[in-house]
Amino acid sequence: MAITAAMVKELRDTTGAGMMDAKKALTETDGDMEAAVDWLRTKGLAKAAKKSGRTAAEGLVAVKVEGGRGVAVEINSETDFVGKNAEFQAMVGSVADAAVKAADIDALKATDLGGKTVEETITAKIATIGENMSLRRMASVTGDAVVSYVHNAAADGMGKIGVLVALKGDETFGKQVAMHIAATNPAALNEAELDSAVVEKERQVQMDIARESGKPEQVIEKMIMGRMKKFIAESTLMGQSFVMNPDLTVEAAAREAGAEITGFVRLEVGEGIEVEKEDFAAEVAKTAKG
């Protein structure tokens, strides 16, 4: 397929690779962006693979805890301005209250909210506020205790990042763990809960990188073991260095606090959503033609 300048730019932005290296990677992988990232890593030409951090959707995440259950909901809007709107915030808070008793997002959409379903309420709000909006995600945790934390709070219990932590033991420690999760965004609670496909893909990338070094196979095996141990530690909540005390892992800190973390949820507004953005020059040209 044809490799466009926009594709090269996206790969450069994601990996930090040079222009020619990015173009070659895309050519070698027939334009497959993820495969191109892996190709660059194998050649030692890219930073650690990571998805684009661009957040293209706005809105709010709201968290609500009732008894041993916590829920987080994400409602998107077109602009950040709406997230600061008191009317929108009141609606998001009402939806979060309703979510505590809903089994999943489909049940939540059908839940009554003052004579209208949640879905109908959001549709009506689109008409009054004048922006498209949607209930995108809902996630929940249950446990002996559940604590919540909101980062960049716009109002009580809602903001850009919402975290819930289920645990046994000290809730003050649980709040610190929730703040840690907001900052580090672990992929899973522990190694057992990591996506096996993600682990295997990383192992393959590390094998390719190690073989590029030309070292003997027995040395390569040891290199891979060490690198995979580091990858798993950095990807899991239990293996990460605790932001409140970097000398301890979160697992060790929990043990020291006499607590057991049993689950967590982290939702960030717009996570994983991208919209096509025109470059400024093209935008100006289009306006001039209009």
PDB file of C-alpha atoms in Angstrom:
ATOM      1  CA  MET A   1       0.000   0.000   0.000  1.00  0.00           C
ATOM      2  CA  ALA A   2       1.038   3.642  -0.457  1.00  0.00           C
ATOM      3  CA  ILE A   3       2.874   5.076   2.556  1.00  0.00           C
ATOM      4  CA  THR A   4       1.624   8.614   3.194  1.00  0.00           C
ATOM      5  CA  ALA A   5       3.350  11.481   4.973  1.00  0.00           C
ATOM      6  CA  ALA A   6       0.567  11.397   7.597  1.00  0.00           C
ATOM      7  CA  MET A   7       1.336   7.730   8.364  1.00  0.00           C
ATOM      8  CA  VAL A   8       5.050   8.498   8.723  1.00  0.00           C
ATOM      9  CA  LYS A   9       4.271  11.426  11.043  1.00  0.00           C
ATOM     10  CA  GLU A  10       1.961   9.279  13.212  1.00  0.00           C
ATOM     11  CA  LEU A  11       4.625   6.584  13.562  1.00  0.00           C
ATOM     12  CA  ARG A  12       7.293   9.194  14.400  1.00  0.00           C
ATOM     13  CA  ASP A  13       5.028  10.787  17.030  1.00  0.00           C
ATOM     14  CA  THR A  14       4.322   7.392  18.591  1.00  0.00           C
ATOM     15  CA  THR A  15       7.881   6.043  18.623  1.00  0.00           C
ATOM     16  CA  GLY A  16      10.292   8.970  18.437  1.00  0.00           C
ATOM     17  CA  ALA A  17      11.981   7.345  15.423  1.00  0.00           C
ATOM     18  CA  GLY A  18      13.546   9.362  12.595  1.00  0.00           C
ATOM     19  CA  MET A  19      11.617  10.117   9.411  1.00  0.00           C
ATOM     20  CA  MET A  20      13.512   7.718   7.132  1.00  0.00           C
ATOM     21  CA  ASP A  21      13.429   4.930   9.726  1.00  0.00           C
ATOM     22  CA  ALA A  22       9.677   5.414  10.183  1.00  0.00           C
ATOM     23  CA  LYS A  23       9.111   5.317   6.419  1.00  0.00           C
ATOM     24  CA  LYS A  24      11.224   2.173   6.037  1.00  0.00           C
ATOM     25  CA  ALA A  25       9.369   0.464   8.902  1.00  0.00           C
ATOM     26  CA  LEU A  26       6.012   1.181   7.263  1.00  0.00           C
ATOM     27  CA  THR A  27       7.303  -0.004   3.888  1.00  0.00           C
ATOM     28  CA  GLU A  28       8.643  -3.238   5.409  1.00  0.00           C
ATOM     29  CA  THR A  29       5.316  -3.929   7.171  1.00  0.00           C
ATOM     30  CA  ASP A  30       3.029  -2.851   4.314  1.00  0.00           C
ATOM     31  CA  GLY A  31       1.644   0.086   6.289  1.00  0.00           C
ATOM     32  CA  ASP A  32       0.649  -1.910   9.403  1.00  0.00           C
ATOM     33  CA  MET A  33       1.185   0.656  12.187  1.00  0.00           C
ATOM     34  CA  GLU A  34       1.508  -1.818  15.094  1.00  0.00           C
ATOM     35  CA  ALA A  35       3.842  -4.084  13.130  1.00  0.00           C
ATOM     36  CA  ALA A  36       5.910  -1.028  12.175  1.00  0.00           C
ATOM     37  CA  VAL A  37       6.300  -0.095  15.858  1.00  0.00           C
ATOM     38  CA  ASP A  38       7.526  -3.639  16.574  1.00  0.00           C
ATOM     39  CA  TRP A  39       9.906  -3.505  13.568  1.00  0.00           C
ATOM     40  CA  LEU A  40      11.446  -0.268  14.877  1.00  0.00           C
ATOM     41  CA  ARG A  41      11.825  -1.704  18.370  1.00  0.00           C
ATOM     42  CA  THR A  42      13.500  -4.816  16.963  1.00  0.00           C
ATOM     43  CA  LYS A  43      16.018  -2.601  15.187  1.00  0.00           C
ATOM     44  CA  GLY A  44      16.541  -0.527  18.334  1.00  0.00           C
ATOM     45  CA  LEU A  45      15.126   2.558  16.606  1.00  0.00           C
ATOM     46  CA  ALA A  46      12.072   3.204  18.785  1.00  0.00           C
ATOM     47  CA  LYS A  47      11.162   3.892  22.360  1.00  0.00           C
ATOM     48  CA  ALA A  48       9.060   1.287  24.218  1.00  0.00           C
ATOM     49  CA  ALA A  49       5.902   0.581  22.242  1.00  0.00           C
ATOM     50  CA  LYS A  50       2.922   2.510  23.419  1.00  0.00           C
ATOM     51  CA  LYS A  51      -0.365   3.560  21.984  1.00  0.00           C
ATOM     52  CA  SER A  52      -0.842   7.160  21.014  1.00  0.00           C
ATOM     53  CA  GLY A  53      -1.675   9.195  24.092  1.00  0.00           C
ATOM     54  CA  ARG A  54      -3.870  11.647  22.199  1.00  0.00           C
ATOM     55  CA  THR A  55      -7.288  12.095  23.759  1.00  0.00           C
ATOM     56  CA  ALA A  56      -9.787  13.122  21.115  1.00  0.00           C
ATOM     57  CA  ALA A  57     -13.017  12.947  23.180  1.00  0.00           C
ATOM     58  CA  GLU A  58     -14.033  15.203  26.048  1.00  0.00           C
ATOM     59  CA  GLY A  59     -16.521  14.810  28.887  1.00  0.00           C
ATOM     60  CA  LEU A  60     -16.340  13.390  32.402  1.00  0.00           C
ATOM     61  CA  VAL A  61     -15.752  10.190  34.340  1.00  0.00           C
ATOM     62  CA  ALA A  62     -17.858   9.893  37.504  1.00  0.00           C
ATOM     63  CA  VAL A  63     -17.334   7.441  40.365  1.00  0.00           C
ATOM     64  CA  LYS A  64     -19.808   6.310  43.006  1.00  0.00           C
ATOM     65  CA  VAL A  65     -19.373   3.884  45.911  1.00  0.00           C
ATOM     66  CA  GLU A  66     -22.202   2.283  47.842  1.00  0.00           C
ATOM     67  CA  GLY A  67     -21.401  -0.395  50.391  1.00  0.00           C
ATOM     68  CA  GLY A  68     -19.024  -2.924  48.892  1.00  0.00           C
ATOM     69  CA  ARG A  69     -19.630  -1.895  45.266  1.00  0.00           C
ATOM     70  CA  GLY A  70     -18.084   0.923  43.279  1.00  0.00           C
ATOM     71  CA  VAL A  71     -18.957   2.039  39.751  1.00  0.00           C
ATOM     72  CA  ALA A  72     -17.313   4.367  37.249  1.00  0.00           C
ATOM     73  CA  VAL A  73     -19.060   5.771  34.187  1.00  0.00           C
ATOM     74  CA  GLU A  74     -17.706   7.788  31.272  1.00  0.00           C
ATOM     75  CA  ILE A  75     -19.958  10.219  29.437  1.00  0.00           C
ATOM     76  CA  ASN A  76     -18.385  11.938  26.446  1.00  0.00           C
ATOM     77  CA  SER A  77     -19.052  15.337  24.927  1.00  0.00           C
ATOM     78  CA  GLU A  78     -17.538  17.160  21.972  1.00  0.00           C
ATOM     79  CA  THR A  79     -15.735  19.892  23.912  1.00  0.00           C
ATOM     80  CA  ASP A  80     -14.091  20.358  27.283  1.00  0.00           C
ATOM     81  CA  PHE A  81     -16.339  23.377  27.817  1.00  0.00           C
ATOM     82  CA  VAL A  82     -19.363  21.079  28.284  1.00  0.00           C
ATOM     83  CA  GLY A  83     -17.495  19.149  31.001  1.00  0.00           C
ATOM     84  CA  LYS A  84     -17.518  22.379  33.036  1.00  0.00           C
ATOM     85  CA  ASN A  85     -21.254  22.934  32.470  1.00  0.00           C
ATOM     86  CA  ALA A  86     -23.263  22.540  35.720  1.00  0.00           C
ATOM     87  CA  GLU A  87     -26.241  21.059  33.840  1.00  0.00           C
ATOM     88  CA  PHE A  88     -24.026  18.399  32.226  1.00  0.00           C
ATOM     89  CA  GLN A  89     -22.308  17.651  35.542  1.00  0.00           C
ATOM     90  CA  ALA A  90     -25.677  17.182  37.274  1.00  0.00           C
ATOM     91  CA  MET A  91     -26.714  14.683  34.603  1.00  0.00           C
ATOM     92  CA  VAL A  92     -23.419  12.772  34.868  1.00  0.00           C
ATOM     93  CA  GLY A  93     -23.845  12.585  38.661  1.00  0.00           C
ATOM     94  CA  SER A  94     -27.399  11.234  38.280  1.00  0.00           C
ATOM     95  CA  VAL A  95     -26.220   8.579  35.825  1.00  0.00           C
ATOM     96  CA  ALA A  96     -23.446   7.519  38.245  1.00  0.00           C
ATOM     97  CA  ASP A  97     -26.029   7.236  41.073  1.00  0.00           C
ATOM     98  CA  ALA A  98     -28.180   5.010  38.844  1.00  0.00           C
ATOM     99  CA  ALA A  99     -25.157   2.900  37.828  1.00  0.00           C
ATOM    100  CA  VAL A 100     -24.643   1.633  41.385  1.00  0.00           C
ATOM    101  CA  LYS A 101     -27.709  -0.593  41.003  1.00  0.00           C
ATOM    102  CA  ALA A 102     -27.200  -1.482  37.306  1.00  0.00           C
ATOM    103  CA  ALA A 103     -25.621  -4.787  36.316  1.00  0.00           C
ATOM    104  CA  ASP A 104     -23.973  -3.473  33.136  1.00  0.00           C
ATOM    105  CA  ILE A 105     -24.028  -0.609  30.651  1.00  0.00           C
ATOM    106  CA  ASP A 106     -27.067  -1.927  28.750  1.00  0.00           C
ATOM    107  CA  ALA A 107     -29.044  -2.171  31.984  1.00  0.00           C
ATOM    108  CA  LEU A 108     -27.862   1.330  32.917  1.00  0.00           C
ATOM    109  CA  LYS A 109     -29.051   2.802  29.598  1.00  0.00           C
ATOM    110  CA  ALA A 110     -32.512   1.359  30.285  1.00  0.00           C
ATOM    111  CA  THR A 111     -32.638   2.525  33.933  1.00  0.00           C
ATOM    112  CA  ASP A 112     -35.345   5.051  34.824  1.00  0.00           C
ATOM    113  CA  LEU A 113     -34.085   8.529  35.647  1.00  0.00           C
ATOM    114  CA  GLY A 114     -37.024  10.706  36.648  1.00  0.00           C
ATOM    115  CA  GLY A 115     -39.475   9.406  34.056  1.00  0.00           C
ATOM    116  CA  LYS A 116     -36.992   8.867  31.215  1.00  0.00           C
ATOM    117  CA  THR A 117     -34.418   6.164  30.685  1.00  0.00           C
ATOM    118  CA  VAL A 118     -30.762   7.134  31.055  1.00  0.00           C
ATOM    119  CA  GLU A 119     -30.387   6.869  27.278  1.00  0.00           C
ATOM    120  CA  GLU A 120     -33.391   9.165  26.686  1.00  0.00           C
ATOM    121  CA  THR A 121     -32.083  11.623  29.289  1.00  0.00           C
ATOM    122  CA  ILE A 122     -28.754  11.918  27.456  1.00  0.00           C
ATOM    123  CA  THR A 123     -30.541  12.336  24.104  1.00  0.00           C
ATOM    124  CA  ALA A 124     -32.672  15.141  25.573  1.00  0.00           C
ATOM    125  CA  LYS A 125     -29.561  16.828  26.974  1.00  0.00           C
ATOM    126  CA  ILE A 126     -28.003  16.822  23.498  1.00  0.00           C
ATOM    127  CA  ALA A 127     -30.915  18.978  22.343  1.00  0.00           C
ATOM    128  CA  THR A 128     -30.671  21.459  25.235  1.00  0.00           C
ATOM    129  CA  ILE A 129     -26.863  21.759  25.427  1.00  0.00           C
ATOM    130  CA  GLY A 130     -26.315  21.564  21.669  1.00  0.00           C
ATOM    131  CA  GLU A 131     -23.460  19.049  21.604  1.00  0.00           C
ATOM    132  CA  ASN A 132     -23.343  15.392  20.772  1.00  0.00           C
ATOM    133  CA  MET A 133     -22.724  13.234  23.858  1.00  0.00           C
ATOM    134  CA  SER A 134     -22.820   9.557  24.741  1.00  0.00           C
ATOM    135  CA  LEU A 135     -22.578   7.112  27.617  1.00  0.00           C
ATOM    136  CA  ARG A 136     -19.445   5.294  26.511  1.00  0.00           C
ATOM    137  CA  ARG A 137     -18.313   3.000  29.333  1.00  0.00           C
ATOM    138  CA  MET A 138     -19.245   1.628  32.720  1.00  0.00           C
ATOM    139  CA  ALA A 139     -17.015  -0.469  34.983  1.00  0.00           C
ATOM    140  CA  SER A 140     -17.435  -1.764  38.523  1.00  0.00           C
ATOM    141  CA  VAL A 141     -15.618  -3.506  41.362  1.00  0.00           C
ATOM    142  CA  THR A 142     -16.846  -5.214  44.510  1.00  0.00           C
ATOM    143  CA  GLY A 143     -14.996  -6.041  47.715  1.00  0.00           C
ATOM    144  CA  ASP A 144     -14.908  -5.874  51.479  1.00  0.00           C
ATOM    145  CA  ALA A 145     -14.240  -2.158  50.996  1.00  0.00           C
ATOM    146  CA  VAL A 146     -14.089   0.050  47.898  1.00  0.00           C
ATOM    147  CA  VAL A 147     -12.379   3.441  47.788  1.00  0.00           C
ATOM    148  CA  SER A 148     -12.485   5.988  44.989  1.00  0.00           C
ATOM    149  CA  TYR A 149     -10.256   8.753  43.686  1.00  0.00           C
ATOM    150  CA  VAL A 150     -10.833  11.362  40.984  1.00  0.00           C
ATOM    151  CA  HIS A 151      -7.930  13.137  39.305  1.00  0.00           C
ATOM    152  CA  ASN A 152      -8.463  16.628  37.850  1.00  0.00           C
ATOM    153  CA  ALA A 153     -11.865  16.844  39.546  1.00  0.00           C
ATOM    154  CA  ALA A 154     -14.397  19.117  37.830  1.00  0.00           C
ATOM    155  CA  ALA A 155     -16.985  18.552  40.575  1.00  0.00           C
ATOM    156  CA  ASP A 156     -17.511  16.187  43.504  1.00  0.00           C
ATOM    157  CA  GLY A 157     -16.887  12.599  42.346  1.00  0.00           C
ATOM    158  CA  MET A 158     -16.188  13.418  38.706  1.00  0.00           C
ATOM    159  CA  GLY A 159     -13.262  14.514  36.578  1.00  0.00           C
ATOM    160  CA  LYS A 160     -10.848  13.402  33.861  1.00  0.00           C
ATOM    161  CA  ILE A 161      -9.659  10.174  35.546  1.00  0.00           C
ATOM    162  CA  GLY A 162     -11.711   8.026  37.928  1.00  0.00           C
ATOM    163  CA  VAL A 163     -10.242   5.161  39.956  1.00  0.00           C
ATOM    164  CA  LEU A 164     -11.846   2.514  42.187  1.00  0.00           C
ATOM    165  CA  VAL A 165      -9.893   0.116  44.398  1.00  0.00           C
ATOM    166  CA  ALA A 166     -11.389  -2.932  46.100  1.00  0.00           C
ATOM    167  CA  LEU A 167      -9.475  -4.150  49.121  1.00  0.00           C
ATOM    168  CA  LYS A 168      -9.418  -5.803  52.518  1.00  0.00           C
ATOM    169  CA  GLY A 169      -7.826  -3.664  55.201  1.00  0.00           C
ATOM    170  CA  ASP A 170      -6.775  -0.041  55.592  1.00  0.00           C
ATOM    171  CA  GLU A 171      -8.916   2.286  53.435  1.00  0.00           C
ATOM    172  CA  THR A 172      -6.418   5.156  53.832  1.00  0.00           C
ATOM    173  CA  PHE A 173      -3.821   2.937  52.175  1.00  0.00           C
ATOM    174  CA  GLY A 174      -6.435   2.068  49.544  1.00  0.00           C
ATOM    175  CA  LYS A 175      -6.813   5.766  48.714  1.00  0.00           C
ATOM    176  CA  GLN A 176      -3.030   6.031  48.209  1.00  0.00           C
ATOM    177  CA  VAL A 177      -3.152   3.030  45.878  1.00  0.00           C
ATOM    178  CA  ALA A 178      -5.986   4.675  43.918  1.00  0.00           C
ATOM    179  CA  MET A 179      -3.821   7.781  43.447  1.00  0.00           C
ATOM    180  CA  HIS A 180      -0.935   5.534  42.349  1.00  0.00           C
ATOM    181  CA  ILE A 181      -3.189   3.852  39.749  1.00  0.00           C
ATOM    182  CA  ALA A 182      -4.319   7.233  38.409  1.00  0.00           C
ATOM    183  CA  ALA A 183      -0.666   8.150  37.829  1.00  0.00           C
ATOM    184  CA  THR A 184       0.748   4.864  36.486  1.00  0.00           C
ATOM    185  CA  ASN A 185      -2.195   3.232  34.661  1.00  0.00           C
ATOM    186  CA  PRO A 186      -1.264  -0.440  35.240  1.00  0.00           C
ATOM    187  CA  ALA A 187      -2.576  -2.934  32.677  1.00  0.00           C
ATOM    188  CA  ALA A 188      -3.645  -5.533  35.255  1.00  0.00           C
ATOM    189  CA  LEU A 189      -3.678  -6.317  38.969  1.00  0.00           C
ATOM    190  CA  ASN A 190      -1.018  -9.037  38.752  1.00  0.00           C
ATOM    191  CA  GLU A 191       0.768 -11.322  36.279  1.00  0.00           C
ATOM    192  CA  ALA A 192      -2.094 -13.860  36.258  1.00  0.00           C
ATOM    193  CA  GLU A 193      -4.508 -11.174  35.027  1.00  0.00           C
ATOM    194  CA  LEU A 194      -2.263  -9.807  32.248  1.00  0.00           C
ATOM    195  CA  ASP A 195      -3.535 -10.465  28.725  1.00  0.00           C
ATOM    196  CA  SER A 196      -1.537 -13.499  27.554  1.00  0.00           C
ATOM    197  CA  ALA A 197      -1.529 -12.213  23.959  1.00  0.00           C
ATOM    198  CA  VAL A 198       0.097  -8.945  25.087  1.00  0.00           C
ATOM    199  CA  VAL A 199       2.723 -10.858  27.084  1.00  0.00           C
ATOM    200  CA  GLU A 200       3.490 -13.189  24.166  1.00  0.00           C
ATOM    201  CA  LYS A 201       3.781 -10.289  21.719  1.00  0.00           C
ATOM    202  CA  GLU A 202       6.242  -8.514  24.029  1.00  0.00           C
ATOM    203  CA  ARG A 203       8.234 -11.744  24.432  1.00  0.00           C
ATOM    204  CA  GLN A 204       8.490 -12.074  20.638  1.00  0.00           C
ATOM    205  CA  VAL A 205       9.643  -8.469  20.269  1.00  0.00           C
ATOM    206  CA  GLN A 206      12.266  -8.970  22.975  1.00  0.00           C
ATOM    207  CA  MET A 207      13.483 -12.169  21.287  1.00  0.00           C
ATOM    208  CA  ASP A 208      13.881 -10.336  17.979  1.00  0.00           C
ATOM    209  CA  ILE A 209      15.743  -7.474  19.700  1.00  0.00           C
ATOM    210  CA  ALA A 210      18.033  -9.898  21.523  1.00  0.00           C
ATOM    211  CA  ARG A 211      18.825 -11.881  18.358  1.00  0.00           C
ATOM    212  CA  GLU A 212      19.786  -8.671  16.571  1.00  0.00           C
ATOM    213  CA  SER A 213      22.622  -8.425  19.105  1.00  0.00           C
ATOM    214  CA  GLY A 214      24.192 -11.609  17.699  1.00  0.00           C
ATOM    215  CA  LYS A 215      24.796 -13.071  21.171  1.00  0.00           C
ATOM    216  CA  PRO A 216      24.717 -16.869  21.820  1.00  0.00           C
ATOM    217  CA  GLU A 217      21.278 -18.475  22.319  1.00  0.00           C
ATOM    218  CA  GLN A 218      21.864 -19.252  26.019  1.00  0.00           C
ATOM    219  CA  VAL A 219      22.744 -15.597  26.665  1.00  0.00           C
ATOM    220  CA  ILE A 220      19.679 -14.489  24.702  1.00  0.00           C
ATOM    221  CA  GLU A 221      17.424 -16.668  26.878  1.00  0.00           C
ATOM    222  CA  LYS A 222      18.744 -14.996  30.041  1.00  0.00           C
ATOM    223  CA  MET A 223      18.346 -11.554  28.475  1.00  0.00           C
ATOM    224  CA  ILE A 224      14.717 -12.293  27.595  1.00  0.00           C
ATOM    225  CA  MET A 225      13.948 -13.631  31.081  1.00  0.00           C
ATOM    226  CA  GLY A 226      15.250 -10.422  32.643  1.00  0.00           C
ATOM    227  CA  ARG A 227      13.453  -8.153  30.206  1.00  0.00           C
ATOM    228  CA  MET A 228      10.131  -9.990  30.562  1.00  0.00           C
ATOM    229  CA  LYS A 229      10.389  -9.851  34.342  1.00  0.00           C
ATOM    230  CA  LYS A 230      10.832  -6.067  34.065  1.00  0.00           C
ATOM    231  CA  PHE A 231       7.941  -5.767  31.582  1.00  0.00           C
ATOM    232  CA  ILE A 232       5.564  -7.704  33.856  1.00  0.00           C
ATOM    233  CA  ALA A 233       6.613  -5.698  36.915  1.00  0.00           C
ATOM    234  CA  GLU A 234       6.019  -2.389  35.122  1.00  0.00           C
ATOM    235  CA  SER A 235       2.688  -3.542  33.642  1.00  0.00           C
ATOM    236  CA  THR A 236       1.060  -4.888  36.821  1.00  0.00           C
ATOM    237  CA  LEU A 237      -0.146  -2.965  39.851  1.00  0.00           C
ATOM    238  CA  MET A 238       1.416  -5.447  42.287  1.00  0.00           C
ATOM    239  CA  GLY A 239       4.807  -5.290  40.563  1.00  0.00           C
ATOM    240  CA  GLN A 240       5.087  -1.511  40.167  1.00  0.00           C
ATOM    241  CA  SER A 241       7.171   0.668  42.476  1.00  0.00           C
ATOM    242  CA  PHE A 242       4.741   2.381  44.846  1.00  0.00           C
ATOM    243  CA  VAL A 243       4.661   6.105  44.082  1.00  0.00           C
ATOM    244  CA  MET A 244       4.308   6.913  47.792  1.00  0.00           C
ATOM    245  CA  ASN A 245       7.447   4.888  48.602  1.00  0.00           C
ATOM    246  CA  PRO A 246       9.441   3.867  45.493  1.00  0.00           C
ATOM    247  CA  ASP A 247      11.648   1.563  47.591  1.00  0.00           C
ATOM    248  CA  LEU A 248       8.682  -0.820  47.836  1.00  0.00           C
ATOM    249  CA  THR A 249       6.512  -2.486  45.221  1.00  0.00           C
ATOM    250  CA  VAL A 250       2.772  -1.982  45.662  1.00  0.00           C
ATOM    251  CA  GLU A 251       2.577  -5.637  46.730  1.00  0.00           C
ATOM    252  CA  ALA A 252       5.199  -5.091  49.456  1.00  0.00           C
ATOM    253  CA  ALA A 253       3.564  -1.833  50.558  1.00  0.00           C
ATOM    254  CA  ALA A 254       0.194  -3.607  50.871  1.00  0.00           C
ATOM    255  CA  ARG A 255       1.773  -6.337  52.955  1.00  0.00           C
ATOM    256  CA  GLU A 256       3.371  -3.716  55.191  1.00  0.00           C
ATOM    257  CA  ALA A 257       0.008  -1.954  55.581  1.00  0.00           C
ATOM    258  CA  GLY A 258      -1.762  -5.223  56.379  1.00  0.00           C
ATOM    259  CA  ALA A 259      -4.000  -4.811  53.322  1.00  0.00           C
ATOM    260  CA  GLU A 260      -4.965  -6.984  50.376  1.00  0.00           C
ATOM    261  CA  ILE A 261      -5.907  -5.355  47.066  1.00  0.00           C
ATOM    262  CA  THR A 262      -8.482  -7.498  45.276  1.00  0.00           C
ATOM    263  CA  GLY A 263      -9.327  -5.412  42.222  1.00  0.00           C
ATOM    264  CA  PHE A 264      -9.307  -1.997  40.597  1.00  0.00           C
ATOM    265  CA  VAL A 265     -10.886   0.058  37.819  1.00  0.00           C
ATOM    266  CA  ARG A 266      -9.364   3.070  36.055  1.00  0.00           C
ATOM    267  CA  LEU A 267     -11.292   5.077  33.467  1.00  0.00           C
ATOM    268  CA  GLU A 268      -9.840   8.103  31.701  1.00  0.00           C
ATOM    269  CA  VAL A 269     -11.914  10.440  29.553  1.00  0.00           C
ATOM    270  CA  GLY A 270     -11.439   9.754  25.852  1.00  0.00           C
ATOM    271  CA  GLU A 271      -9.004   6.892  26.405  1.00  0.00           C
ATOM    272  CA  GLY A 272      -8.500   5.003  23.154  1.00  0.00           C
ATOM    273  CA  ILE A 273     -10.597   7.388  21.056  1.00  0.00           C
ATOM    274  CA  GLU A 274      -9.033   9.338  18.227  1.00  0.00           C
ATOM    275  CA  VAL A 275     -10.593  11.719  15.738  1.00  0.00           C
ATOM    276  CA  GLU A 276      -9.072  12.739  12.462  1.00  0.00           C
ATOM    277  CA  LYS A 277      -7.434  16.133  12.813  1.00  0.00           C
ATOM    278  CA  GLU A 278      -6.703  18.381   9.881  1.00  0.00           C
ATOM    279  CA  ASP A 279      -3.414  20.223   9.915  1.00  0.00           C
ATOM    280  CA  PHE A 280      -3.712  23.962  10.496  1.00  0.00           C
ATOM    281  CA  ALA A 281      -2.686  24.928   6.943  1.00  0.00           C
ATOM    282  CA  ALA A 282      -5.353  22.675   5.411  1.00  0.00           C
ATOM    283  CA  GLU A 283      -7.942  24.099   7.797  1.00  0.00           C
ATOM    284  CA  VAL A 284      -7.056  27.685   6.822  1.00  0.00           C
ATOM    285  CA  ALA A 285      -7.124  26.771   3.093  1.00  0.00           C
ATOM    286  CA  LYS A 286     -10.566  25.198   3.452  1.00  0.00           C
ATOM    287  CA  THR A 287     -11.877  28.279   5.279  1.00  0.00           C
ATOM    288  CA  ALA A 288     -10.465  30.587   2.581  1.00  0.00           C
ATOM    289  CA  LYS A 289     -12.219  28.578  -0.158  1.00  0.00           C
ATOM    290  CA  GLY A 290     -15.490  28.792   1.765  1.00  0.00           C
TER     291      GLY A 290
END
